PDB file of C-alpha atoms in Angstrom:
ATOM      1  CA  UNK A   1      58.163  19.762 -50.408  1.00  0.00           C
ATOM      2  CA  UNK A   2      60.984  18.048 -52.235  1.00  0.00           C
ATOM      3  CA  UNK A   3      61.534  14.420 -51.377  1.00  0.00           C
ATOM      4  CA  UNK A   4      64.788  12.514 -51.392  1.00  0.00           C
ATOM      5  CA  UNK A   5      66.547  13.286 -54.644  1.00  0.00           C
ATOM      6  CA  UNK A   6      68.830  10.769 -56.281  1.00  0.00           C
ATOM      7  CA  UNK A   7      70.969  10.952 -59.372  1.00  0.00           C
ATOM      8  CA  UNK A   8      71.464   9.497 -61.834  1.00  0.00           C
ATOM      9  CA  UNK A   9      68.158   7.679 -62.255  1.00  0.00           C
ATOM     10  CA  UNK A  10      69.701   5.236 -64.692  1.00  0.00           C
ATOM     11  CA  UNK A  11      73.313   4.375 -65.393  1.00  0.00           C
ATOM     12  CA  UNK A  12      74.870   1.810 -67.682  1.00  0.00           C
ATOM     13  CA  UNK A  13      78.590   1.401 -67.313  1.00  0.00           C
ATOM     14  CA  UNK A  14      81.314  -1.011 -68.282  1.00  0.00           C
ATOM     15  CA  UNK A  15      82.925  -3.365 -65.842  1.00  0.00           C
ATOM     16  CA  UNK A  16      85.893  -1.773 -64.161  1.00  0.00           C
ATOM     17  CA  UNK A  17      84.589   1.764 -64.360  1.00  0.00           C
ATOM     18  CA  UNK A  18      83.927   3.957 -61.354  1.00  0.00           C
ATOM     19  CA  UNK A  19      80.314   4.670 -60.502  1.00  0.00           C
ATOM     20  CA  UNK A  20      79.165   7.508 -58.270  1.00  0.00           C
ATOM     21  CA  UNK A  21      75.593   7.715 -57.051  1.00  0.00           C
ATOM     22  CA  UNK A  22      74.365  10.901 -55.421  1.00  0.00           C
ATOM     23  CA  UNK A  23      71.692  11.692 -52.884  1.00  0.00           C
ATOM     24  CA  UNK A  24      70.124  14.789 -51.422  1.00  0.00           C
ATOM     25  CA  UNK A  25      68.066  13.922 -48.336  1.00  0.00           C
ATOM     26  CA  UNK A  26      64.941  15.723 -47.260  1.00  0.00           C
ATOM     27  CA  UNK A  27      65.825  19.020 -45.611  1.00  0.00           C
ATOM     28  CA  UNK A  28      65.907  18.716 -41.832  1.00  0.00           C
ATOM     29  CA  UNK A  29      66.355  14.965 -41.775  1.00  0.00           C
ATOM     30  CA  UNK A  30      69.310  13.790 -39.740  1.00  0.00           C
ATOM     31  CA  UNK A  31      69.550  10.174 -40.841  1.00  0.00           C
ATOM     32  CA  UNK A  32      70.486   8.883 -44.253  1.00  0.00           C
ATOM     33  CA  UNK A  33      70.425   5.323 -45.527  1.00  0.00           C
ATOM     34  CA  UNK A  34      71.728   3.632 -48.649  1.00  0.00           C
ATOM     35  CA  UNK A  35      69.884   0.454 -49.654  1.00  0.00           C
ATOM     36  CA  UNK A  36      70.403  -1.946 -52.529  1.00  0.00           C
ATOM     37  CA  UNK A  37      67.613  -3.952 -54.131  1.00  0.00           C
ATOM     38  CA  UNK A  38      68.153  -7.080 -56.200  1.00  0.00           C
ATOM     39  CA  UNK A  39      65.859  -9.886 -57.211  1.00  0.00           C
ATOM     40  CA  UNK A  40      67.942 -12.417 -55.335  1.00  0.00           C
ATOM     41  CA  UNK A  41      68.495 -10.594 -52.062  1.00  0.00           C
ATOM     42  CA  UNK A  42      65.654  -8.104 -51.893  1.00  0.00           C
ATOM     43  CA  UNK A  43      66.284  -4.836 -50.077  1.00  0.00           C
ATOM     44  CA  UNK A  44      69.495  -4.643 -48.073  1.00  0.00           C
ATOM     45  CA  UNK A  45      70.948  -1.838 -46.012  1.00  0.00           C
ATOM     46  CA  UNK A  46      74.409  -0.854 -47.177  1.00  0.00           C
ATOM     47  CA  UNK A  47      75.222   2.000 -44.826  1.00  0.00           C
ATOM     48  CA  UNK A  48      73.541   4.334 -42.379  1.00  0.00           C
ATOM     49  CA  UNK A  49      74.581   7.867 -41.426  1.00  0.00           C
ATOM     50  CA  UNK A  50      73.332   9.790 -38.426  1.00  0.00           C
ATOM     51  CA  UNK A  51      74.148  13.505 -38.297  1.00  0.00           C
ATOM     52  CA  UNK A  52      76.565  12.960 -41.208  1.00  0.00           C
ATOM     53  CA  UNK A  53      78.522  10.293 -39.317  1.00  0.00           C
ATOM     54  CA  UNK A  54      78.577   6.691 -40.570  1.00  0.00           C
ATOM     55  CA  UNK A  55      77.046   4.551 -37.838  1.00  0.00           C
ATOM     56  CA  UNK A  56      76.693   1.168 -39.465  1.00  0.00           C
ATOM     57  CA  UNK A  57      78.461   0.137 -42.662  1.00  0.00           C
ATOM     58  CA  UNK A  58      78.315  -3.593 -42.056  1.00  0.00           C
ATOM     59  CA  UNK A  59      76.191  -4.007 -45.156  1.00  0.00           C
ATOM     60  CA  UNK A  60      78.772  -2.584 -47.527  1.00  0.00           C
ATOM     61  CA  UNK A  61      79.712  -5.596 -49.662  1.00  0.00           C
ATOM     62  CA  UNK A  62      83.426  -5.037 -49.940  1.00  0.00           C
ATOM     63  CA  UNK A  63      86.155  -2.455 -50.241  1.00  0.00           C
ATOM     64  CA  UNK A  64      85.029  -1.539 -53.714  1.00  0.00           C
ATOM     65  CA  UNK A  65      82.105   0.266 -52.119  1.00  0.00           C
ATOM     66  CA  UNK A  66      82.490   3.526 -50.244  1.00  0.00           C
ATOM     67  CA  UNK A  67      80.050   6.158 -49.029  1.00  0.00           C
ATOM     68  CA  UNK A  68      80.476   9.694 -47.811  1.00  0.00           C
ATOM     69  CA  UNK A  69      78.287  12.364 -46.336  1.00  0.00           C
ATOM     70  CA  UNK A  70      80.275  15.599 -46.301  1.00  0.00           C
ATOM     71  CA  UNK A  71      77.308  17.652 -45.108  1.00  0.00           C
ATOM     72  CA  UNK A  72      73.689  17.309 -44.074  1.00  0.00           C
ATOM     73  CA  UNK A  73      72.381  17.793 -47.590  1.00  0.00           C
ATOM     74  CA  UNK A  74      74.528  15.494 -49.689  1.00  0.00           C
ATOM     75  CA  UNK A  75      75.795  11.940 -49.798  1.00  0.00           C
ATOM     76  CA  UNK A  76      77.572   9.784 -52.345  1.00  0.00           C
ATOM     77  CA  UNK A  77      77.911   6.069 -52.851  1.00  0.00           C
ATOM     78  CA  UNK A  78      80.893   5.097 -54.949  1.00  0.00           C
ATOM     79  CA  UNK A  79      81.734   1.764 -56.528  1.00  0.00           C
ATOM     80  CA  UNK A  80      85.271   1.373 -57.851  1.00  0.00           C
ATOM     81  CA  UNK A  81      85.854  -0.766 -59.801  1.00  0.00           C
ATOM     82  CA  UNK A  82      82.337  -1.804 -60.742  1.00  0.00           C
ATOM     83  CA  UNK A  83      81.434  -5.409 -61.543  1.00  0.00           C
ATOM     84  CA  UNK A  84      78.386  -6.940 -63.270  1.00  0.00           C
ATOM     85  CA  UNK A  85      77.158  -8.334 -59.940  1.00  0.00           C
ATOM     86  CA  UNK A  86      76.780  -4.765 -58.697  1.00  0.00           C
ATOM     87  CA  UNK A  87      73.864  -4.299 -61.083  1.00  0.00           C
ATOM     88  CA  UNK A  88      70.907  -3.355 -58.900  1.00  0.00           C
ATOM     89  CA  UNK A  89      68.650  -0.535 -57.849  1.00  0.00           C
ATOM     90  CA  UNK A  90      70.299   1.653 -55.234  1.00  0.00           C
ATOM     91  CA  UNK A  91      67.984   3.596 -52.975  1.00  0.00           C
ATOM     92  CA  UNK A  92      68.834   6.505 -50.777  1.00  0.00           C
ATOM     93  CA  UNK A  93      66.458   7.197 -47.901  1.00  0.00           C
ATOM     94  CA  UNK A  94      66.260   9.713 -45.095  1.00  0.00           C
ATOM     95  CA  UNK A  95      64.410  10.289 -41.866  1.00  0.00           C
ATOM     96  CA  UNK A  96      64.271  12.474 -38.801  1.00  0.00           C
ATOM     97  CA  UNK A  97      64.884  10.881 -35.417  1.00  0.00           C
ATOM     98  CA  UNK A  98      62.675   7.838 -34.991  1.00  0.00           C
ATOM     99  CA  UNK A  99      60.254   8.850 -37.686  1.00  0.00           C
ATOM    100  CA  UNK A 100      59.280   7.451 -41.042  1.00  0.00           C
ATOM    101  CA  UNK A 101      62.025   6.649 -43.538  1.00  0.00           C
ATOM    102  CA  UNK A 102      61.378   8.191 -46.940  1.00  0.00           C
ATOM    103  CA  UNK A 103      62.962   6.800 -50.069  1.00  0.00           C
ATOM    104  CA  UNK A 104      64.226   8.406 -53.217  1.00  0.00           C
ATOM    105  CA  UNK A 105      63.202   7.104 -56.615  1.00  0.00           C
ATOM    106  CA  UNK A 106      66.292   4.922 -56.858  1.00  0.00           C
ATOM    107  CA  UNK A 107      69.276   4.734 -59.146  1.00  0.00           C
ATOM    108  CA  UNK A 108      69.114   1.833 -61.595  1.00  0.00           C
ATOM    109  CA  UNK A 109      72.659   0.609 -62.206  1.00  0.00           C
ATOM    110  CA  UNK A 110      73.629  -1.806 -64.945  1.00  0.00           C
ATOM    111  CA  UNK A 111      77.250  -2.929 -65.200  1.00  0.00           C
ATOM    112  CA  UNK A 112      78.053  -4.708 -68.442  1.00  0.00           C
TER     113      UNK A 112
ATOM    114  CA  UNK B   1      66.714 -12.940 -34.883  1.00  0.00           C
ATOM    115  CA  UNK B   2      64.858  -9.990 -36.345  1.00  0.00           C
ATOM    116  CA  UNK B   3      62.821 -10.999 -39.319  1.00  0.00           C
ATOM    117  CA  UNK B   4      59.854 -10.007 -41.457  1.00  0.00           C
ATOM    118  CA  UNK B   5      57.845 -12.703 -43.212  1.00  0.00           C
ATOM    119  CA  UNK B   6      55.439 -12.123 -46.053  1.00  0.00           C
ATOM    120  CA  UNK B   7      54.003 -15.478 -47.055  1.00  0.00           C
ATOM    121  CA  UNK B   8      52.036 -14.364 -50.113  1.00  0.00           C
ATOM    122  CA  UNK B   9      54.317 -13.942 -53.136  1.00  0.00           C
ATOM    123  CA  UNK B  10      51.368 -12.831 -55.247  1.00  0.00           C
ATOM    124  CA  UNK B  11      47.713 -11.975 -54.829  1.00  0.00           C
ATOM    125  CA  UNK B  12      44.799 -11.053 -57.019  1.00  0.00           C
ATOM    126  CA  UNK B  13      41.850  -8.894 -56.041  1.00  0.00           C
ATOM    127  CA  UNK B  14      38.845  -7.649 -57.923  1.00  0.00           C
ATOM    128  CA  UNK B  15      38.574  -3.915 -58.366  1.00  0.00           C
ATOM    129  CA  UNK B  16      36.558  -2.244 -55.592  1.00  0.00           C
ATOM    130  CA  UNK B  17      36.995  -5.157 -53.216  1.00  0.00           C
ATOM    131  CA  UNK B  18      39.096  -5.160 -50.053  1.00  0.00           C
ATOM    132  CA  UNK B  19      42.318  -7.142 -49.758  1.00  0.00           C
ATOM    133  CA  UNK B  20      44.548  -8.127 -46.852  1.00  0.00           C
ATOM    134  CA  UNK B  21      48.282  -8.542 -47.264  1.00  0.00           C
ATOM    135  CA  UNK B  22      49.894 -10.621 -44.543  1.00  0.00           C
ATOM    136  CA  UNK B  23      52.980  -9.739 -42.551  1.00  0.00           C
ATOM    137  CA  UNK B  24      54.471 -11.363 -39.479  1.00  0.00           C
ATOM    138  CA  UNK B  25      57.528 -10.177 -37.645  1.00  0.00           C
ATOM    139  CA  UNK B  26      59.993 -11.394 -35.091  1.00  0.00           C
ATOM    140  CA  UNK B  27      61.977  -9.263 -32.690  1.00  0.00           C
ATOM    141  CA  UNK B  28      62.922  -9.279 -29.043  1.00  0.00           C
ATOM    142  CA  UNK B  29      63.105  -5.497 -28.872  1.00  0.00           C
ATOM    143  CA  UNK B  30      60.149  -3.964 -27.019  1.00  0.00           C
ATOM    144  CA  UNK B  31      60.369  -0.832 -29.123  1.00  0.00           C
ATOM    145  CA  UNK B  32      59.935  -1.156 -32.849  1.00  0.00           C
ATOM    146  CA  UNK B  33      58.019   0.306 -35.752  1.00  0.00           C
ATOM    147  CA  UNK B  34      56.192  -1.418 -38.545  1.00  0.00           C
ATOM    148  CA  UNK B  35      55.863   0.062 -42.009  1.00  0.00           C
ATOM    149  CA  UNK B  36      54.282  -0.750 -45.306  1.00  0.00           C
ATOM    150  CA  UNK B  37      55.718   0.484 -48.582  1.00  0.00           C
ATOM    151  CA  UNK B  38      54.341   0.253 -52.097  1.00  0.00           C
ATOM    152  CA  UNK B  39      56.629  -0.248 -55.070  1.00  0.00           C
ATOM    153  CA  UNK B  40      54.887   0.196 -58.424  1.00  0.00           C
ATOM    154  CA  UNK B  41      56.459  -0.993 -61.653  1.00  0.00           C
ATOM    155  CA  UNK B  42      58.181   2.371 -62.021  1.00  0.00           C
ATOM    156  CA  UNK B  43      60.356   1.364 -59.089  1.00  0.00           C
ATOM    157  CA  UNK B  44      60.016   4.031 -56.454  1.00  0.00           C
ATOM    158  CA  UNK B  45      59.336   3.079 -52.831  1.00  0.00           C
ATOM    159  CA  UNK B  46      56.258   4.843 -51.530  1.00  0.00           C
ATOM    160  CA  UNK B  47      55.549   5.017 -47.803  1.00  0.00           C
ATOM    161  CA  UNK B  48      51.981   3.965 -46.990  1.00  0.00           C
ATOM    162  CA  UNK B  49      51.453   3.520 -43.277  1.00  0.00           C
ATOM    163  CA  UNK B  50      53.249   3.220 -39.940  1.00  0.00           C
ATOM    164  CA  UNK B  51      52.459   1.464 -36.652  1.00  0.00           C
ATOM    165  CA  UNK B  52      54.512   1.896 -33.502  1.00  0.00           C
ATOM    166  CA  UNK B  53      54.882  -0.998 -31.109  1.00  0.00           C
ATOM    167  CA  UNK B  54      53.348   1.038 -28.287  1.00  0.00           C
ATOM    168  CA  UNK B  55      50.459   2.394 -30.305  1.00  0.00           C
ATOM    169  CA  UNK B  56      47.157   1.275 -28.839  1.00  0.00           C
ATOM    170  CA  UNK B  57      45.079   1.839 -31.934  1.00  0.00           C
ATOM    171  CA  UNK B  58      45.503   0.401 -35.397  1.00  0.00           C
ATOM    172  CA  UNK B  59      46.938   2.896 -37.857  1.00  0.00           C
ATOM    173  CA  UNK B  60      44.807   4.114 -40.744  1.00  0.00           C
ATOM    174  CA  UNK B  61      45.689   6.266 -43.753  1.00  0.00           C
ATOM    175  CA  UNK B  62      42.856   6.758 -46.197  1.00  0.00           C
ATOM    176  CA  UNK B  63      42.089   3.405 -47.810  1.00  0.00           C
ATOM    177  CA  UNK B  64      44.980   1.756 -45.966  1.00  0.00           C
ATOM    178  CA  UNK B  65      44.721   0.309 -42.500  1.00  0.00           C
ATOM    179  CA  UNK B  66      47.127  -1.782 -40.512  1.00  0.00           C
ATOM    180  CA  UNK B  67      45.712  -4.689 -38.540  1.00  0.00           C
ATOM    181  CA  UNK B  68      48.210  -4.824 -35.682  1.00  0.00           C
ATOM    182  CA  UNK B  69      48.043  -7.914 -33.470  1.00  0.00           C
ATOM    183  CA  UNK B  70      50.963  -7.611 -31.114  1.00  0.00           C
ATOM    184  CA  UNK B  71      50.561 -10.954 -29.371  1.00  0.00           C
ATOM    185  CA  UNK B  72      50.571 -12.727 -32.702  1.00  0.00           C
ATOM    186  CA  UNK B  73      53.343 -10.490 -34.030  1.00  0.00           C
ATOM    187  CA  UNK B  74      51.372  -9.699 -37.119  1.00  0.00           C
ATOM    188  CA  UNK B  75      50.901  -6.418 -38.977  1.00  0.00           C
ATOM    189  CA  UNK B  76      48.642  -7.060 -41.921  1.00  0.00           C
ATOM    190  CA  UNK B  77      47.851  -4.341 -44.438  1.00  0.00           C
ATOM    191  CA  UNK B  78      44.221  -3.919 -45.439  1.00  0.00           C
ATOM    192  CA  UNK B  79      43.435  -2.026 -48.616  1.00  0.00           C
ATOM    193  CA  UNK B  80      39.786  -1.146 -48.964  1.00  0.00           C
ATOM    194  CA  UNK B  81      38.021  -0.506 -52.275  1.00  0.00           C
ATOM    195  CA  UNK B  82      40.939  -1.648 -54.433  1.00  0.00           C
ATOM    196  CA  UNK B  83      41.797   0.409 -57.488  1.00  0.00           C
ATOM    197  CA  UNK B  84      43.687  -0.547 -60.618  1.00  0.00           C
ATOM    198  CA  UNK B  85      46.469   1.785 -59.500  1.00  0.00           C
ATOM    199  CA  UNK B  86      46.994  -0.356 -56.421  1.00  0.00           C
ATOM    200  CA  UNK B  87      48.655  -3.027 -58.552  1.00  0.00           C
ATOM    201  CA  UNK B  88      52.231  -3.099 -57.257  1.00  0.00           C
ATOM    202  CA  UNK B  89      54.676  -4.842 -54.953  1.00  0.00           C
ATOM    203  CA  UNK B  90      53.979  -4.260 -51.285  1.00  0.00           C
ATOM    204  CA  UNK B  91      56.710  -4.525 -48.691  1.00  0.00           C
ATOM    205  CA  UNK B  92      56.299  -4.877 -44.973  1.00  0.00           C
ATOM    206  CA  UNK B  93      59.222  -3.551 -42.956  1.00  0.00           C
ATOM    207  CA  UNK B  94      60.243  -3.334 -39.341  1.00  0.00           C
ATOM    208  CA  UNK B  95      62.455  -0.713 -37.754  1.00  0.00           C
ATOM    209  CA  UNK B  96      64.476  -1.691 -34.743  1.00  0.00           C
ATOM    210  CA  UNK B  97      67.246   0.194 -32.978  1.00  0.00           C
ATOM    211  CA  UNK B  98      70.814  -0.285 -34.054  1.00  0.00           C
ATOM    212  CA  UNK B  99      73.130  -2.173 -31.764  1.00  0.00           C
ATOM    213  CA  UNK B 100      74.462   1.126 -30.448  1.00  0.00           C
ATOM    214  CA  UNK B 101      71.074   1.560 -28.811  1.00  0.00           C
ATOM    215  CA  UNK B 102      70.327   4.730 -30.700  1.00  0.00           C
ATOM    216  CA  UNK B 103      66.801   5.806 -31.332  1.00  0.00           C
ATOM    217  CA  UNK B 104      67.370   5.487 -35.022  1.00  0.00           C
ATOM    218  CA  UNK B 105      67.212   2.120 -36.606  1.00  0.00           C
ATOM    219  CA  UNK B 106      67.470   0.127 -39.756  1.00  0.00           C
ATOM    220  CA  UNK B 107      64.513  -1.121 -41.760  1.00  0.00           C
ATOM    221  CA  UNK B 108      64.313  -4.863 -42.213  1.00  0.00           C
ATOM    222  CA  UNK B 109      62.178  -5.754 -45.213  1.00  0.00           C
ATOM    223  CA  UNK B 110      60.090  -8.747 -46.107  1.00  0.00           C
ATOM    224  CA  UNK B 111      60.314 -10.241 -49.586  1.00  0.00           C
ATOM    225  CA  UNK B 112      57.166  -8.503 -50.711  1.00  0.00           C
ATOM    226  CA  UNK B 113      53.746  -9.401 -52.092  1.00  0.00           C
ATOM    227  CA  UNK B 114      52.818  -8.639 -55.663  1.00  0.00           C
ATOM    228  CA  UNK B 115      49.235  -7.411 -55.770  1.00  0.00           C
ATOM    229  CA  UNK B 116      47.312  -7.447 -59.016  1.00  0.00           C
ATOM    230  CA  UNK B 117      43.960  -5.682 -59.203  1.00  0.00           C
ATOM    231  CA  UNK B 118      41.597  -7.078 -61.819  1.00  0.00           C
ATOM    232  CA  UNK B 119      39.061  -4.828 -63.568  1.00  0.00           C
TER     233      UNK B 119
END
């Protein structure tokens, strides 16, 4: 079975550019999470969707970050404009009601 | 406040020996789940084992077992017969319901323990 699929795996971009990270959750899962991992702050939840609806976006750092889930099989996390402090690993994860949360392999973002 | 504490930043273990990675948690919710994830140097987060707050027995998955002591609020991971491939960061995490009371919940992570297995 396919796991959570994220793209791109690695991205290097210049400050000020728009970055779009993509995620395909595991088929049948109804919850989707975006996490960010940095050395300083560890793993932090950015936003959580349940049945394609954003439930908690309190972790989104600022207006430069936005996330969408137009259907059950696709989500995007967009950063516009990007800044060097956004450099991190961004994980997408999914689960089915109350069950284990499975992570994708992460998108490694470097903003120079 | 909901919190996960992993007090061991790094640990060493000899190959083929058992090792215990510590995890304590704090929550006032009666319903919660405890997870351990492995993050090798390649970066992916690999689910290892899960323990529900109402589970009577300690969870086991192959060489992994979770020593769940509810009164002490601890959920230590035990890896038996360590292998070189076990060298990685290990994260303890707790899932609690969101404020909307939904059955779904966020994962709160500890800072991790870096395990190094020596040949």
